[in-house]
Amino acid sequence: MTIELKFKAQQIRKDMTNNHLKNTHSAKAEFYLKLLTGLRKKRRKAALLSFLKQPFTIKIITCIIIAASTILSEAQEPVDTITMKPLELRELTPEETAVIKYKGTEGPFSGIYYMHSASGTYTCKQCGAPLYRSKDKFDAQCGWPSFDDEIEGAVKRVTDADGRRTEIVCKKCGAHLGHVFVGEGFTPKNTRHCVNSISLLFIPDETE
Ligand SMILES: [Zn+2]
């Protein structure tokens, strides 16, 4: 196991100890579930190998928890995380789903808004919430649309599973947008929201 994997495992074990769940089968199954779903591809392999060495009971309980959580998450109605009211979400294409729901990344220089410079507002593809203004867009020559500011309160920051990068999601519906980087010095605001075009829908200003 890598040092980071050991660190992650220690953290999860610590959480489990705090919850007095340390020695139960279901807690151990939860532990492996967190490892298998929370890590990046390379480290997931190490976690999977370790999981396969576990007793049959642990494997079965882990599978039951995965099945139950999948059924529950699909049964849940989407909710506006700000107002907690039911949300009407746009139906996504498989390509949009891969990025917006499963946190994929579109190819560099491929998105429709990379070189887009019209005046208007970039909204969330899934729920329509306004996220970015064209005045905050700049050319970072990185292959993805870049903004040095968001519409206040529209974007939520989440630390990636690897603890290195900061993911950005739509605060209203949780759609994956991309990542945010600070301290690169591109603009006076020293911030770059690196956003997948496919997560956005541009609405031009009415005057145009
Ligand atoms: Zn949204």
mmCIF file of C-alpha atoms and ligand atoms in Angstrom:
data_model
loop_
_atom_site.group_PDB
_atom_site.id
_atom_site.type_symbol
_atom_site.label_atom_id
_atom_site.label_comp_id
_atom_site.label_asym_id
_atom_site.label_seq_id
_atom_site.Cartn_x
_atom_site.Cartn_y
_atom_site.Cartn_z
ATOM 1 C CA MET A 1 0.000 0.000 0.000
ATOM 2 C CA THR A 2 1.181 3.509 -0.717
ATOM 3 C CA ILE A 3 1.756 5.978 2.105
ATOM 4 C CA GLU A 4 -1.371 7.905 1.082
ATOM 5 C CA LEU A 5 -3.498 4.760 1.106
ATOM 6 C CA LYS A 6 -2.190 3.899 4.581
ATOM 7 C CA PHE A 7 -2.959 7.439 5.701
ATOM 8 C CA LYS A 8 -6.491 7.238 4.296
ATOM 9 C CA ALA A 9 -7.012 3.837 5.943
ATOM 10 C CA GLN A 10 -5.775 5.251 9.266
ATOM 11 C CA GLN A 11 -8.194 8.153 8.979
ATOM 12 C CA ILE A 12 -11.134 5.854 8.285
ATOM 13 C CA ARG A 13 -10.119 3.500 11.126
ATOM 14 C CA LYS A 14 -9.915 6.531 13.419
ATOM 15 C CA ASP A 15 -13.420 7.618 12.408
ATOM 16 C CA MET A 16 -14.683 4.105 13.027
ATOM 17 C CA THR A 17 -13.072 4.001 16.491
ATOM 18 C CA ASN A 18 -14.747 7.271 17.324
ATOM 19 C CA ASN A 19 -18.071 5.773 16.405
ATOM 20 C CA HIS A 20 -17.450 2.628 18.515
ATOM 21 C CA LEU A 21 -17.877 0.465 15.449
ATOM 22 C CA LYS A 22 -14.357 -0.872 15.207
ATOM 23 C CA ASN A 23 -14.954 -4.605 15.596
ATOM 24 C CA THR A 24 -18.239 -5.207 13.771
ATOM 25 C CA HIS A 25 -18.428 -6.888 10.381
ATOM 26 C CA SER A 26 -20.590 -4.147 8.912
ATOM 27 C CA ALA A 27 -18.087 -1.478 10.017
ATOM 28 C CA LYS A 28 -15.272 -3.367 8.336
ATOM 29 C CA ALA A 29 -17.407 -3.683 5.201
ATOM 30 C CA GLU A 30 -18.083 0.108 5.317
ATOM 31 C CA PHE A 31 -14.335 0.635 5.633
ATOM 32 C CA TYR A 32 -13.631 -1.290 2.429
ATOM 33 C CA LEU A 33 -16.535 0.366 0.654
ATOM 34 C CA LYS A 34 -15.055 3.796 1.476
ATOM 35 C CA LEU A 35 -11.619 2.675 0.273
ATOM 36 C CA LEU A 36 -12.936 1.180 -2.966
ATOM 37 C CA THR A 37 -15.154 4.115 -3.899
ATOM 38 C CA GLY A 38 -13.081 6.993 -2.534
ATOM 39 C CA LEU A 39 -9.694 6.415 -4.118
ATOM 40 C CA ARG A 40 -8.219 7.073 -7.515
ATOM 41 C CA LYS A 41 -7.698 4.244 -9.979
ATOM 42 C CA LYS A 42 -4.122 3.177 -9.032
ATOM 43 C CA ARG A 43 -4.767 3.143 -5.293
ATOM 44 C CA ARG A 44 -8.149 1.489 -5.780
ATOM 45 C CA LYS A 45 -6.314 -1.548 -7.157
ATOM 46 C CA ALA A 46 -4.327 -1.912 -3.898
ATOM 47 C CA ALA A 47 -7.535 -1.502 -1.886
ATOM 48 C CA LEU A 48 -9.292 -4.098 -4.062
ATOM 49 C CA LEU A 49 -6.465 -6.645 -3.581
ATOM 50 C CA SER A 50 -6.614 -6.115 0.173
ATOM 51 C CA PHE A 51 -10.421 -6.471 0.070
ATOM 52 C CA LEU A 52 -10.212 -9.786 -1.821
ATOM 53 C CA LYS A 53 -8.132 -11.276 1.008
ATOM 54 C CA GLN A 54 -10.920 -10.573 3.517
ATOM 55 C CA PRO A 55 -13.235 -13.325 4.839
ATOM 56 C CA PHE A 56 -16.350 -14.270 2.837
ATOM 57 C CA THR A 57 -18.695 -12.560 5.359
ATOM 58 C CA ILE A 58 -17.001 -9.188 4.919
ATOM 59 C CA LYS A 59 -17.242 -9.469 1.128
ATOM 60 C CA ILE A 60 -20.948 -10.342 1.245
ATOM 61 C CA ILE A 61 -21.802 -7.484 3.646
ATOM 62 C CA THR A 62 -19.847 -5.006 1.483
ATOM 63 C CA CYS A 63 -21.812 -6.140 -1.597
ATOM 64 C CA ILE A 64 -25.133 -5.755 0.261
ATOM 65 C CA ILE A 65 -24.205 -2.205 1.369
ATOM 66 C CA ILE A 66 -23.188 -1.264 -2.199
ATOM 67 C CA ALA A 67 -26.511 -2.613 -3.576
ATOM 68 C CA ALA A 68 -28.583 -0.876 -0.880
ATOM 69 C CA SER A 69 -26.824 2.475 -1.271
ATOM 70 C CA THR A 70 -27.225 2.297 -5.083
ATOM 71 C CA ILE A 71 -30.974 1.596 -4.793
ATOM 72 C CA LEU A 72 -31.438 4.349 -2.186
ATOM 73 C CA SER A 73 -29.472 6.968 -4.142
ATOM 74 C CA GLU A 74 -31.486 6.231 -7.305
ATOM 75 C CA ALA A 75 -34.755 6.366 -5.410
ATOM 76 C CA GLN A 76 -33.946 9.748 -3.871
ATOM 77 C CA GLU A 77 -35.519 12.754 -5.552
ATOM 78 C CA PRO A 78 -33.018 15.455 -6.486
ATOM 79 C CA VAL A 79 -33.226 18.340 -4.038
ATOM 80 C CA ASP A 80 -32.073 21.964 -4.276
ATOM 81 C CA THR A 81 -29.297 21.962 -1.673
ATOM 82 C CA ILE A 82 -29.934 25.659 -0.927
ATOM 83 C CA THR A 83 -33.749 25.699 -0.529
ATOM 84 C CA MET A 84 -34.145 21.901 0.047
ATOM 85 C CA LYS A 85 -37.062 21.928 -2.427
ATOM 86 C CA PRO A 86 -37.360 19.264 -5.185
ATOM 87 C CA LEU A 87 -35.287 20.123 -8.242
ATOM 88 C CA GLU A 88 -36.239 19.682 -11.864
ATOM 89 C CA LEU A 89 -33.125 18.471 -13.601
ATOM 90 C CA ARG A 90 -32.516 18.364 -17.318
ATOM 91 C CA GLU A 91 -32.113 14.853 -18.745
ATOM 92 C CA LEU A 92 -28.445 14.339 -19.611
ATOM 93 C CA THR A 93 -26.860 12.627 -22.622
ATOM 94 C CA PRO A 94 -24.369 9.796 -21.889
ATOM 95 C CA GLU A 95 -21.458 12.207 -22.593
ATOM 96 C CA GLU A 96 -22.887 14.819 -20.206
ATOM 97 C CA THR A 97 -23.581 12.143 -17.568
ATOM 98 C CA ALA A 98 -19.963 10.937 -17.698
ATOM 99 C CA VAL A 99 -18.697 14.402 -16.732
ATOM 100 C CA ILE A 100 -21.556 15.890 -14.678
ATOM 101 C CA LYS A 101 -22.516 12.838 -12.609
ATOM 102 C CA TYR A 102 -19.385 10.684 -12.707
ATOM 103 C CA LYS A 103 -16.862 13.548 -12.557
ATOM 104 C CA GLY A 104 -15.141 12.820 -15.858
ATOM 105 C CA THR A 105 -13.089 15.367 -17.802
ATOM 106 C CA GLU A 106 -13.714 16.326 -21.429
ATOM 107 C CA GLY A 107 -10.677 16.327 -23.714
ATOM 108 C CA PRO A 108 -8.580 19.523 -23.730
ATOM 109 C CA PHE A 109 -9.324 22.029 -26.538
ATOM 110 C CA SER A 110 -12.488 20.061 -27.386
ATOM 111 C CA GLY A 111 -15.236 21.900 -25.479
ATOM 112 C CA ILE A 112 -17.528 24.371 -27.261
ATOM 113 C CA TYR A 113 -16.859 27.195 -24.793
ATOM 114 C CA TYR A 114 -13.060 27.027 -24.700
ATOM 115 C CA MET A 115 -12.580 29.860 -27.207
ATOM 116 C CA HIS A 116 -16.029 31.353 -26.658
ATOM 117 C CA SER A 117 -15.990 35.100 -25.953
ATOM 118 C CA ALA A 118 -19.601 36.364 -26.266
ATOM 119 C CA SER A 119 -21.163 38.380 -23.440
ATOM 120 C CA GLY A 120 -23.552 36.514 -21.199
ATOM 121 C CA THR A 121 -23.931 34.022 -18.392
ATOM 122 C CA TYR A 122 -22.746 30.419 -18.137
ATOM 123 C CA THR A 123 -25.381 28.337 -16.371
ATOM 124 C CA CYS A 124 -25.389 24.794 -14.993
ATOM 125 C CA LYS A 125 -26.244 22.288 -17.748
ATOM 126 C CA GLN A 126 -28.170 20.118 -15.301
ATOM 127 C CA CYS A 127 -30.254 22.570 -13.229
ATOM 128 C CA GLY A 128 -29.910 25.934 -14.993
ATOM 129 C CA ALA A 129 -28.381 27.842 -12.056
ATOM 130 C CA PRO A 130 -26.243 30.836 -13.174
ATOM 131 C CA LEU A 131 -22.603 29.971 -12.366
ATOM 132 C CA TYR A 132 -20.167 32.259 -14.228
ATOM 133 C CA ARG A 133 -20.236 35.593 -16.055
ATOM 134 C CA SER A 134 -18.422 36.130 -19.360
ATOM 135 C CA LYS A 135 -16.574 39.146 -17.847
ATOM 136 C CA ASP A 136 -14.721 36.730 -15.532
ATOM 137 C CA LYS A 137 -13.633 34.405 -18.369
ATOM 138 C CA PHE A 138 -10.025 34.560 -19.474
ATOM 139 C CA ASP A 139 -7.716 32.637 -21.781
ATOM 140 C CA ALA A 140 -5.420 30.439 -19.670
ATOM 141 C CA GLN A 141 -4.421 28.461 -22.805
ATOM 142 C CA CYS A 142 -5.019 25.280 -20.810
ATOM 143 C CA GLY A 143 -7.630 23.716 -23.096
ATOM 144 C CA TRP A 144 -10.680 24.335 -20.912
ATOM 145 C CA PRO A 145 -12.826 27.444 -20.271
ATOM 146 C CA SER A 146 -11.261 29.403 -17.397
ATOM 147 C CA PHE A 147 -12.856 31.900 -15.030
ATOM 148 C CA ASP A 148 -11.183 33.867 -12.248
ATOM 149 C CA ASP A 149 -14.433 34.329 -10.315
ATOM 150 C CA GLU A 150 -17.822 32.695 -9.897
ATOM 151 C CA ILE A 151 -21.289 34.155 -9.352
ATOM 152 C CA GLU A 152 -21.444 34.634 -5.597
ATOM 153 C CA GLY A 153 -22.627 31.524 -3.749
ATOM 154 C CA ALA A 154 -23.163 29.474 -6.936
ATOM 155 C CA VAL A 155 -20.138 27.169 -6.812
ATOM 156 C CA LYS A 156 -19.141 24.769 -4.042
ATOM 157 C CA ARG A 157 -15.556 23.634 -3.451
ATOM 158 C CA VAL A 158 -14.822 20.040 -2.433
ATOM 159 C CA THR A 159 -11.399 18.515 -1.751
ATOM 160 C CA ASP A 160 -10.704 15.605 -4.135
ATOM 161 C CA ALA A 161 -10.360 12.079 -2.732
ATOM 162 C CA ASP A 162 -6.580 12.344 -3.217
ATOM 163 C CA GLY A 163 -6.503 15.494 -1.053
ATOM 164 C CA ARG A 164 -4.533 17.416 -3.696
ATOM 165 C CA ARG A 165 -6.976 19.158 -6.011
ATOM 166 C CA THR A 166 -10.148 21.084 -5.245
ATOM 167 C CA GLU A 167 -13.223 20.004 -7.180
ATOM 168 C CA ILE A 168 -15.908 22.550 -8.037
ATOM 169 C CA VAL A 169 -19.582 21.578 -8.207
ATOM 170 C CA CYS A 170 -22.840 23.451 -8.800
ATOM 171 C CA LYS A 171 -23.997 24.395 -5.308
ATOM 172 C CA LYS A 172 -27.641 23.940 -6.236
ATOM 173 C CA CYS A 173 -27.605 20.442 -7.780
ATOM 174 C CA GLY A 174 -24.094 19.069 -7.173
ATOM 175 C CA ALA A 175 -23.185 18.789 -10.884
ATOM 176 C CA HIS A 176 -19.436 18.321 -11.395
ATOM 177 C CA LEU A 177 -17.948 21.385 -13.095
ATOM 178 C CA GLY A 178 -14.164 20.904 -12.932
ATOM 179 C CA HIS A 179 -11.421 22.039 -10.556
ATOM 180 C CA VAL A 180 -10.245 25.337 -9.082
ATOM 181 C CA PHE A 181 -6.613 26.376 -8.767
ATOM 182 C CA VAL A 182 -5.165 29.338 -6.872
ATOM 183 C CA GLY A 183 -1.795 31.075 -6.890
ATOM 184 C CA GLU A 184 -1.010 30.631 -10.591
ATOM 185 C CA GLY A 185 -0.870 34.378 -11.258
ATOM 186 C CA PHE A 186 -2.945 34.416 -14.448
ATOM 187 C CA THR A 187 -5.100 37.358 -13.328
ATOM 188 C CA PRO A 188 -5.109 39.760 -10.337
ATOM 189 C CA LYS A 189 -7.653 37.481 -8.639
ATOM 190 C CA ASN A 190 -5.049 34.692 -8.797
ATOM 191 C CA THR A 191 -7.759 32.034 -9.244
ATOM 192 C CA ARG A 192 -8.584 29.724 -12.136
ATOM 193 C CA HIS A 193 -11.854 27.808 -12.297
ATOM 194 C CA CYS A 194 -11.031 25.161 -14.911
ATOM 195 C CA VAL A 195 -14.485 24.131 -16.137
ATOM 196 C CA ASN A 196 -15.720 21.484 -18.566
ATOM 197 C CA SER A 197 -17.751 23.126 -21.365
ATOM 198 C CA ILE A 198 -20.140 20.164 -21.297
ATOM 199 C CA SER A 199 -21.154 21.056 -17.705
ATOM 200 C CA LEU A 200 -22.253 24.526 -18.866
ATOM 201 C CA LEU A 201 -24.994 26.144 -20.959
ATOM 202 C CA PHE A 202 -24.308 29.679 -22.183
ATOM 203 C CA ILE A 203 -27.123 32.250 -22.127
ATOM 204 C CA PRO A 204 -26.211 35.390 -24.162
ATOM 205 C CA ASP A 205 -27.004 38.864 -22.818
ATOM 206 C CA GLU A 206 -30.284 40.180 -24.182
ATOM 207 C CA THR A 207 -28.619 43.244 -25.742
ATOM 208 C CA GLU A 208 -26.607 41.077 -28.123
HETATM 209 ZN ZN ZN B 1 -26.711 22.702 -11.114
#
